[in-house]
């Protein structure tokens, strides 16, 4: 399996330099979503002291013509700090800074979906919306071949790999463990992980997060995963169907609840939300992957624990439905529900915003409503 040349560089030699004192200075790595809506970019600046809050972090800029975000003749883009985490690679007091991107005219870049999402979340904050997202991904070599798969063939059929243990069942656990601990150090609200149905496919869960924090924490967790994989010389893929044929795809199942849903008798509010979602299926499919549903069309076939992309369905404990109500929720008559349609490469800001618009703001039709500023 192909790994990157960088992975063969001596980590022990690097550590000699990482152990050097840095005085009172702090390294802040600014992170942003590029023009693809999927890729992440980063660069680092020195701060004179440790920032304690977002307001302590300065704005910055970058060349948008090199990130698919602007033309070369007017390429300066602004980085606006939005969320801050501890840096698990450089360690304290250094920081990871998740940023929004603004264009030269201070308007949001096309792939900056955070600003509108935050506005929508603020409209319903009294309902205390909680989210939990289950991020599936596949570990690949730099040649695009799944980690641990035979170079000229396939592993045994699916069955023994989900939550599997053993060298012949769990492919790449070192990466998973490193990512989990790095997220905990950073302050990301990661809450679990497991091996998935296809070998070399894994999942981590982030949540419960309230409102805009869901998108912030999932994007931070994705960045950390990419950096961990970089150190190991492999690639983390969020492609919703990385291997065609009789292999599971990769999704980002999204669990959702409000204060009303979590209280006694909340099942009624859950059912009302599901009814609203059923009337707006096409709108959600378009919002649930960065290509307006084209990526998900490869995954949502009605097979491999997915629903059919053209049909809306819901059921208790049904992993072949668009919406799953956990059995415990059906019994307790309160809790949450799971939307199984979002793709692994979805933008969590788009997904959570769409759910709020439909379930809590009761929007109808296939287009989002424009709200005055």
Tab-separated table of C-alpha atoms in Angstrom:
chain	number	residue	atom	x	y	z
A	1	UNK	CA	0.000	0.000	0.000
A	2	UNK	CA	1.307	3.447	-0.938
A	3	UNK	CA	2.072	5.898	1.877
A	4	UNK	CA	3.371	9.449	1.602
A	5	UNK	CA	7.094	10.222	1.581
A	6	UNK	CA	6.568	12.600	4.505
A	7	UNK	CA	5.547	9.691	6.722
A	8	UNK	CA	9.033	8.190	6.380
A	9	UNK	CA	10.733	11.291	7.782
A	10	UNK	CA	12.116	10.801	11.292
A	11	UNK	CA	9.551	11.809	13.892
A	12	UNK	CA	12.241	11.516	16.569
A	13	UNK	CA	14.321	14.196	14.867
A	14	UNK	CA	11.293	16.442	14.542
A	15	UNK	CA	10.498	15.978	18.230
A	16	UNK	CA	13.897	17.436	19.184
A	17	UNK	CA	12.682	20.742	17.765
A	18	UNK	CA	9.130	20.462	19.046
A	19	UNK	CA	10.563	20.123	22.574
A	20	UNK	CA	12.312	23.502	22.329
A	21	UNK	CA	10.779	26.238	24.508
A	22	UNK	CA	8.772	28.868	22.654
A	23	UNK	CA	8.886	31.628	25.240
A	24	UNK	CA	5.735	33.696	25.633
A	25	UNK	CA	4.811	33.327	21.973
A	26	UNK	CA	1.864	31.245	20.785
A	27	UNK	CA	1.342	29.524	17.433
A	28	UNK	CA	-2.214	29.814	16.137
A	29	UNK	CA	-3.168	27.628	13.188
A	30	UNK	CA	-6.015	29.228	11.230
A	31	UNK	CA	-8.260	26.679	9.490
A	32	UNK	CA	-10.881	27.296	6.815
A	33	UNK	CA	-13.106	25.531	4.271
A	34	UNK	CA	-11.920	26.063	0.702
A	35	UNK	CA	-13.899	26.648	-2.481
A	36	UNK	CA	-14.792	22.985	-2.930
A	37	UNK	CA	-16.937	23.049	0.211
A	38	UNK	CA	-15.127	19.881	1.325
A	39	UNK	CA	-11.420	20.626	1.506
A	40	UNK	CA	-9.737	22.266	4.474
A	41	UNK	CA	-6.806	24.670	4.370
A	42	UNK	CA	-4.608	26.001	7.165
A	43	UNK	CA	-1.758	28.343	7.932
A	44	UNK	CA	-0.067	29.492	11.124
A	45	UNK	CA	0.755	32.854	12.669
A	46	UNK	CA	2.559	33.893	15.842
A	47	UNK	CA	0.680	35.656	18.639
A	48	UNK	CA	2.358	37.582	21.448
A	49	UNK	CA	0.273	35.920	24.167
A	50	UNK	CA	-2.175	33.073	24.655
A	51	UNK	CA	-5.686	34.004	23.472
A	52	UNK	CA	-8.398	33.280	26.021
A	53	UNK	CA	-11.409	33.983	23.790
A	54	UNK	CA	-12.283	34.397	20.109
A	55	UNK	CA	-12.194	38.175	20.460
A	56	UNK	CA	-8.488	37.945	21.332
A	57	UNK	CA	-7.691	36.554	17.873
A	58	UNK	CA	-6.928	38.935	14.987
A	59	UNK	CA	-8.485	38.685	11.545
A	60	UNK	CA	-6.159	37.464	8.836
A	61	UNK	CA	-6.205	37.014	5.053
A	62	UNK	CA	-5.117	34.595	2.337
A	63	UNK	CA	-4.875	34.212	-1.436
A	64	UNK	CA	-8.278	32.935	-2.531
A	65	UNK	CA	-7.125	32.369	-6.118
A	66	UNK	CA	-5.158	29.353	-4.868
A	67	UNK	CA	-8.080	27.819	-2.939
A	68	UNK	CA	-10.799	27.964	-5.663
A	69	UNK	CA	-12.339	31.018	-3.943
A	70	UNK	CA	-11.428	34.066	-6.033
A	71	UNK	CA	-9.742	35.352	-9.200
A	72	UNK	CA	-6.100	36.315	-9.198
A	73	UNK	CA	-6.884	39.937	-10.004
A	74	UNK	CA	-8.822	40.331	-6.734
A	75	UNK	CA	-7.659	37.459	-4.598
A	76	UNK	CA	-7.480	38.678	-0.994
A	77	UNK	CA	-9.960	36.892	1.274
A	78	UNK	CA	-10.542	37.519	4.973
A	79	UNK	CA	-10.262	34.920	7.743
A	80	UNK	CA	-12.616	35.666	10.637
A	81	UNK	CA	-11.960	33.530	13.746
A	82	UNK	CA	-15.128	31.649	14.753
A	83	UNK	CA	-14.132	28.836	17.134
A	84	UNK	CA	-10.949	28.039	19.032
A	85	UNK	CA	-9.525	24.696	20.193
A	86	UNK	CA	-6.362	23.504	21.910
A	87	UNK	CA	-3.732	22.322	19.444
A	88	UNK	CA	-3.080	18.575	19.969
A	89	UNK	CA	-0.089	18.622	17.588
A	90	UNK	CA	1.893	21.542	19.024
A	91	UNK	CA	0.182	21.303	22.432
A	92	UNK	CA	-0.553	24.088	24.906
A	93	UNK	CA	-0.542	27.041	24.741
A	94	UNK	CA	-0.910	26.771	20.961
A	95	UNK	CA	-4.322	26.910	19.278
A	96	UNK	CA	-6.394	25.675	16.366
A	97	UNK	CA	-8.642	28.454	15.060
A	98	UNK	CA	-11.620	27.562	12.868
A	99	UNK	CA	-12.456	30.528	10.652
A	100	UNK	CA	-15.206	31.906	8.460
A	101	UNK	CA	-14.169	33.226	5.040
A	102	UNK	CA	-15.288	36.627	3.758
A	103	UNK	CA	-14.751	37.993	0.252
A	104	UNK	CA	-13.060	41.303	-0.543
A	105	UNK	CA	-16.404	43.093	0.024
A	106	UNK	CA	-16.828	41.475	3.473
A	107	UNK	CA	-19.665	39.253	2.250
A	108	UNK	CA	-19.530	35.491	3.014
A	109	UNK	CA	-17.668	33.344	0.508
A	110	UNK	CA	-19.851	30.882	-1.393
A	111	UNK	CA	-18.733	27.966	0.782
A	112	UNK	CA	-19.033	29.923	4.043
A	113	UNK	CA	-22.299	28.400	5.224
A	114	UNK	CA	-21.610	29.121	8.881
A	115	UNK	CA	-22.843	32.701	8.933
A	116	UNK	CA	-26.408	31.863	7.818
A	117	UNK	CA	-26.460	28.724	9.953
A	118	UNK	CA	-25.586	30.762	13.044
A	119	UNK	CA	-28.343	33.242	12.237
A	120	UNK	CA	-30.898	30.438	11.913
A	121	UNK	CA	-29.711	28.834	15.158
A	122	UNK	CA	-30.128	32.114	17.028
A	123	UNK	CA	-33.765	32.274	15.907
A	124	UNK	CA	-34.574	29.024	17.743
A	125	UNK	CA	-32.129	29.069	20.658
A	126	UNK	CA	-35.031	29.064	23.146
A	127	UNK	CA	-35.923	25.558	21.879
A	128	UNK	CA	-32.406	24.329	22.754
A	129	UNK	CA	-31.695	22.244	19.617
A	130	UNK	CA	-29.178	19.461	20.156
A	131	UNK	CA	-27.373	17.580	17.409
A	132	UNK	CA	-25.135	14.536	17.283
A	133	UNK	CA	-23.426	13.554	14.012
A	134	UNK	CA	-21.968	10.148	13.169
A	135	UNK	CA	-19.049	10.744	10.811
A	136	UNK	CA	-18.083	7.748	8.699
A	137	UNK	CA	-14.832	7.738	6.716
A	138	UNK	CA	-12.510	5.382	4.867
A	139	UNK	CA	-8.748	5.105	5.325
A	140	UNK	CA	-6.943	5.008	1.967
A	141	UNK	CA	-3.350	4.781	0.811
A	142	UNK	CA	-2.004	7.729	-1.179
A	143	UNK	CA	-2.794	5.695	-4.302
A	144	UNK	CA	-6.503	5.649	-3.370
A	145	UNK	CA	-6.516	1.955	-2.415
A	146	UNK	CA	-8.276	1.114	0.870
A	147	UNK	CA	-5.884	0.610	3.765
A	148	UNK	CA	-5.141	-3.061	4.443
A	149	UNK	CA	-6.913	-4.381	1.325
A	150	UNK	CA	-5.019	-6.850	-0.899
A	151	UNK	CA	-3.175	-4.956	-3.643
A	152	UNK	CA	-4.761	-7.007	-6.416
A	153	UNK	CA	-8.087	-8.048	-4.961
A	154	UNK	CA	-10.621	-7.658	-2.220
A	155	UNK	CA	-10.852	-8.704	1.425
A	156	UNK	CA	-13.471	-11.183	2.579
A	157	UNK	CA	-17.106	-10.074	2.300
A	158	UNK	CA	-18.710	-7.749	4.827
A	159	UNK	CA	-19.828	-9.288	8.081
A	160	UNK	CA	-16.927	-9.592	10.532
A	161	UNK	CA	-15.645	-6.014	10.352
A	162	UNK	CA	-18.311	-3.900	12.086
A	163	UNK	CA	-17.011	-3.243	15.618
A	164	UNK	CA	-14.492	-5.989	14.867
A	165	UNK	CA	-11.387	-6.874	16.857
A	166	UNK	CA	-8.233	-8.482	15.494
A	167	UNK	CA	-5.661	-7.817	12.800
A	168	UNK	CA	-7.804	-9.529	10.159
A	169	UNK	CA	-10.884	-7.454	11.006
A	170	UNK	CA	-9.818	-3.970	12.183
A	171	UNK	CA	-7.713	-2.076	9.648
A	172	UNK	CA	-5.989	1.074	10.947
A	173	UNK	CA	-6.979	1.257	14.604
A	174	UNK	CA	-3.809	3.249	15.478
A	175	UNK	CA	-5.179	6.148	13.435
A	176	UNK	CA	-8.554	5.922	15.154
A	177	UNK	CA	-7.032	5.918	18.638
A	178	UNK	CA	-4.693	8.810	17.829
A	179	UNK	CA	-7.576	10.854	16.421
A	180	UNK	CA	-9.828	10.142	19.396
A	181	UNK	CA	-7.229	11.259	21.941
A	182	UNK	CA	-6.289	14.323	19.861
A	183	UNK	CA	-9.947	15.392	19.730
A	184	UNK	CA	-10.318	14.996	23.495
A	185	UNK	CA	-7.188	17.091	24.044
A	186	UNK	CA	-8.437	19.769	21.649
A	187	UNK	CA	-11.783	20.072	23.403
A	188	UNK	CA	-13.824	18.652	20.524
A	189	UNK	CA	-17.038	17.049	21.816
A	190	UNK	CA	-16.213	13.620	20.402
A	191	UNK	CA	-18.310	11.000	22.155
A	192	UNK	CA	-17.412	7.678	20.568
A	193	UNK	CA	-15.904	5.668	17.748
A	194	UNK	CA	-16.239	2.244	16.115
A	195	UNK	CA	-15.128	0.168	13.158
A	196	UNK	CA	-17.709	0.159	10.375
A	197	UNK	CA	-19.182	-2.462	8.050
A	198	UNK	CA	-16.629	-2.155	5.245
A	199	UNK	CA	-13.014	-2.974	6.156
A	200	UNK	CA	-10.870	0.190	6.516
A	201	UNK	CA	-14.065	2.157	7.167
A	202	UNK	CA	-14.531	3.766	10.591
A	203	UNK	CA	-16.891	6.128	12.347
A	204	UNK	CA	-16.584	8.717	15.081
A	205	UNK	CA	-19.454	10.532	16.742
A	206	UNK	CA	-19.535	14.181	17.810
A	207	UNK	CA	-22.180	15.545	20.175
A	208	UNK	CA	-24.457	16.324	21.702
A	209	UNK	CA	-23.754	19.875	20.543
A	210	UNK	CA	-26.148	22.794	20.780
A	211	UNK	CA	-26.817	24.933	17.728
A	212	UNK	CA	-23.833	26.253	15.781
A	213	UNK	CA	-21.395	24.220	17.909
A	214	UNK	CA	-22.322	21.109	15.942
A	215	UNK	CA	-20.787	22.392	12.724
A	216	UNK	CA	-17.781	23.906	14.494
A	217	UNK	CA	-16.900	20.725	16.357
A	218	UNK	CA	-17.397	18.381	13.394
A	219	UNK	CA	-15.224	20.511	11.090
A	220	UNK	CA	-12.541	20.658	13.814
A	221	UNK	CA	-12.703	16.865	14.224
A	222	UNK	CA	-12.343	16.417	10.453
A	223	UNK	CA	-9.300	18.686	10.370
A	224	UNK	CA	-7.677	16.766	13.210
A	225	UNK	CA	-8.355	13.484	11.400
A	226	UNK	CA	-6.685	14.768	8.221
A	227	UNK	CA	-3.640	15.879	10.230
A	228	UNK	CA	-3.383	12.558	12.072
A	229	UNK	CA	-3.588	10.684	8.771
A	230	UNK	CA	-0.928	12.974	7.347
A	231	UNK	CA	1.437	11.902	10.138
A	232	UNK	CA	0.739	8.241	9.352
A	233	UNK	CA	1.159	8.804	5.612
A	234	UNK	CA	-2.391	7.803	4.658
A	235	UNK	CA	-5.570	9.584	3.554
A	236	UNK	CA	-8.975	9.972	5.210
A	237	UNK	CA	-11.737	9.905	2.586
A	238	UNK	CA	-15.259	11.194	3.184
A	239	UNK	CA	-16.459	9.989	-0.206
A	240	UNK	CA	-20.003	8.614	0.313
A	241	UNK	CA	-19.313	5.585	-1.898
A	242	UNK	CA	-15.549	5.067	-2.115
A	243	UNK	CA	-15.749	1.502	-3.438
A	244	UNK	CA	-18.497	0.597	-5.941
A	245	UNK	CA	-20.331	-2.681	-5.729
A	246	UNK	CA	-21.375	-4.736	-2.728
A	247	UNK	CA	-19.693	-2.549	-0.126
A	248	UNK	CA	-21.272	-0.106	2.298
A	249	UNK	CA	-21.070	3.597	1.584
A	250	UNK	CA	-20.227	6.309	4.105
A	251	UNK	CA	-22.762	8.658	5.660
A	252	UNK	CA	-23.032	11.227	8.402
A	253	UNK	CA	-26.217	10.239	10.243
A	254	UNK	CA	-27.544	13.232	12.146
A	255	UNK	CA	-29.379	12.912	15.449
A	256	UNK	CA	-31.639	15.791	16.431
A	257	UNK	CA	-33.791	16.829	19.362
A	258	UNK	CA	-35.260	19.898	21.030
A	259	UNK	CA	-36.052	20.590	24.660
A	260	UNK	CA	-39.693	19.644	23.957
A	261	UNK	CA	-38.694	16.352	22.336
A	262	UNK	CA	-36.516	15.402	25.295
A	263	UNK	CA	-39.279	15.988	27.853
A	264	UNK	CA	-42.160	13.654	28.737
A	265	UNK	CA	-44.538	13.239	25.799
A	266	UNK	CA	-41.880	14.498	23.388
A	267	UNK	CA	-42.630	11.750	20.869
A	268	UNK	CA	-45.464	13.898	19.525
A	269	UNK	CA	-43.039	16.706	18.645
A	270	UNK	CA	-40.710	14.136	17.055
A	271	UNK	CA	-43.517	12.785	14.878
A	272	UNK	CA	-44.552	16.296	13.856
A	273	UNK	CA	-40.991	17.065	12.752
A	274	UNK	CA	-40.765	13.827	10.765
A	275	UNK	CA	-44.020	14.690	8.987
A	276	UNK	CA	-42.565	18.072	8.005
A	277	UNK	CA	-39.356	16.428	6.769
A	278	UNK	CA	-41.372	14.037	4.613
A	279	UNK	CA	-42.969	16.951	2.774
A	280	UNK	CA	-39.593	18.470	1.951
A	281	UNK	CA	-37.515	15.460	0.946
A	282	UNK	CA	-35.994	16.978	-2.198
A	283	UNK	CA	-34.854	20.111	-0.395
A	284	UNK	CA	-33.025	18.043	2.199
A	285	UNK	CA	-31.390	15.757	-0.352
A	286	UNK	CA	-29.989	18.862	-2.063
A	287	UNK	CA	-28.655	20.192	1.260
A	288	UNK	CA	-27.170	16.899	2.436
A	289	UNK	CA	-24.127	16.706	0.160
A	290	UNK	CA	-21.952	19.404	-1.418
A	291	UNK	CA	-23.035	18.508	-4.960
A	292	UNK	CA	-26.764	18.943	-4.433
A	293	UNK	CA	-27.531	15.223	-4.134
A	294	UNK	CA	-25.261	13.845	-6.855
A	295	UNK	CA	-22.785	12.339	-4.386
A	296	UNK	CA	-25.532	10.807	-2.283
A	297	UNK	CA	-27.138	9.242	-5.359
A	298	UNK	CA	-24.252	6.768	-5.403
A	299	UNK	CA	-24.914	5.849	-1.764
A	300	UNK	CA	-28.670	6.084	-1.162
A	301	UNK	CA	-29.718	3.113	-3.279
A	302	UNK	CA	-32.032	1.331	-0.864
A	303	UNK	CA	-29.306	-1.237	-0.208
A	304	UNK	CA	-26.437	-1.472	2.316
A	305	UNK	CA	-28.449	0.037	5.188
A	306	UNK	CA	-29.656	3.053	3.213
A	307	UNK	CA	-32.979	4.394	2.009
A	308	UNK	CA	-33.745	5.122	-1.646
A	309	UNK	CA	-32.799	8.688	-2.564
A	310	UNK	CA	-36.111	9.183	-4.415
A	311	UNK	CA	-38.357	8.103	-1.543
A	312	UNK	CA	-38.942	9.326	2.003
A	313	UNK	CA	-39.516	6.793	4.763
A	314	UNK	CA	-39.464	6.627	8.559
A	315	UNK	CA	-39.636	3.839	11.099
A	316	UNK	CA	-38.690	2.635	14.561
A	317	UNK	CA	-35.269	0.918	14.614
A	318	UNK	CA	-35.268	0.777	10.785
A	319	UNK	CA	-31.807	1.368	9.341
A	320	UNK	CA	-33.199	1.202	5.816
A	321	UNK	CA	-35.370	4.285	6.366
A	322	UNK	CA	-34.694	7.973	5.741
A	323	UNK	CA	-35.529	8.707	9.377
A	324	UNK	CA	-34.967	6.244	12.222
A	325	UNK	CA	-36.637	6.531	15.597
A	326	UNK	CA	-34.526	4.533	18.092
A	327	UNK	CA	-36.477	1.757	19.782
A	328	UNK	CA	-35.800	3.243	23.222
A	329	UNK	CA	-37.379	6.525	22.091
A	330	UNK	CA	-40.485	4.693	20.908
A	331	UNK	CA	-40.727	3.030	24.305
A	332	UNK	CA	-39.997	6.131	26.409
A	333	UNK	CA	-42.185	8.397	24.229
A	334	UNK	CA	-39.441	11.041	24.245
A	335	UNK	CA	-35.883	11.622	23.057
A	336	UNK	CA	-34.555	12.227	19.561
A	337	UNK	CA	-34.619	10.962	15.977
A	338	UNK	CA	-31.920	10.157	13.429
A	339	UNK	CA	-31.806	11.488	9.865
A	340	UNK	CA	-29.804	8.882	7.958
A	341	UNK	CA	-29.663	10.770	4.648
A	342	UNK	CA	-26.659	13.150	5.029
A	343	UNK	CA	-23.555	12.000	3.164
A	344	UNK	CA	-20.143	11.591	4.764
A	345	UNK	CA	-18.880	14.671	2.902
A	346	UNK	CA	-21.828	16.878	3.880
A	347	UNK	CA	-21.357	20.342	5.327
A	348	UNK	CA	-22.720	20.107	8.893
A	349	UNK	CA	-23.698	23.778	8.774
A	350	UNK	CA	-25.942	23.049	5.774
A	351	UNK	CA	-27.418	19.904	7.342
A	352	UNK	CA	-28.243	21.406	10.724
A	353	UNK	CA	-29.589	24.612	9.191
A	354	UNK	CA	-31.888	22.636	6.891
A	355	UNK	CA	-33.253	20.600	9.806
A	356	UNK	CA	-34.021	23.751	11.811
A	357	UNK	CA	-35.668	25.474	8.860
A	358	UNK	CA	-37.995	22.536	8.245
A	359	UNK	CA	-38.625	21.174	11.734
A	360	UNK	CA	-38.727	24.336	13.843
A	361	UNK	CA	-39.323	27.236	11.438
A	362	UNK	CA	-41.882	25.158	9.492
A	363	UNK	CA	-40.633	26.216	6.085
A	364	UNK	CA	-42.256	24.534	3.087
A	365	UNK	CA	-41.298	24.151	-0.559
A	366	UNK	CA	-37.978	23.322	-2.130
A	367	UNK	CA	-36.250	26.671	-1.524
A	368	UNK	CA	-35.041	28.138	1.800
A	369	UNK	CA	-36.835	31.213	3.054
A	370	UNK	CA	-34.948	34.510	2.993
A	371	UNK	CA	-34.888	36.236	6.374
A	372	UNK	CA	-34.215	39.954	6.677
A	373	UNK	CA	-30.912	40.911	8.309
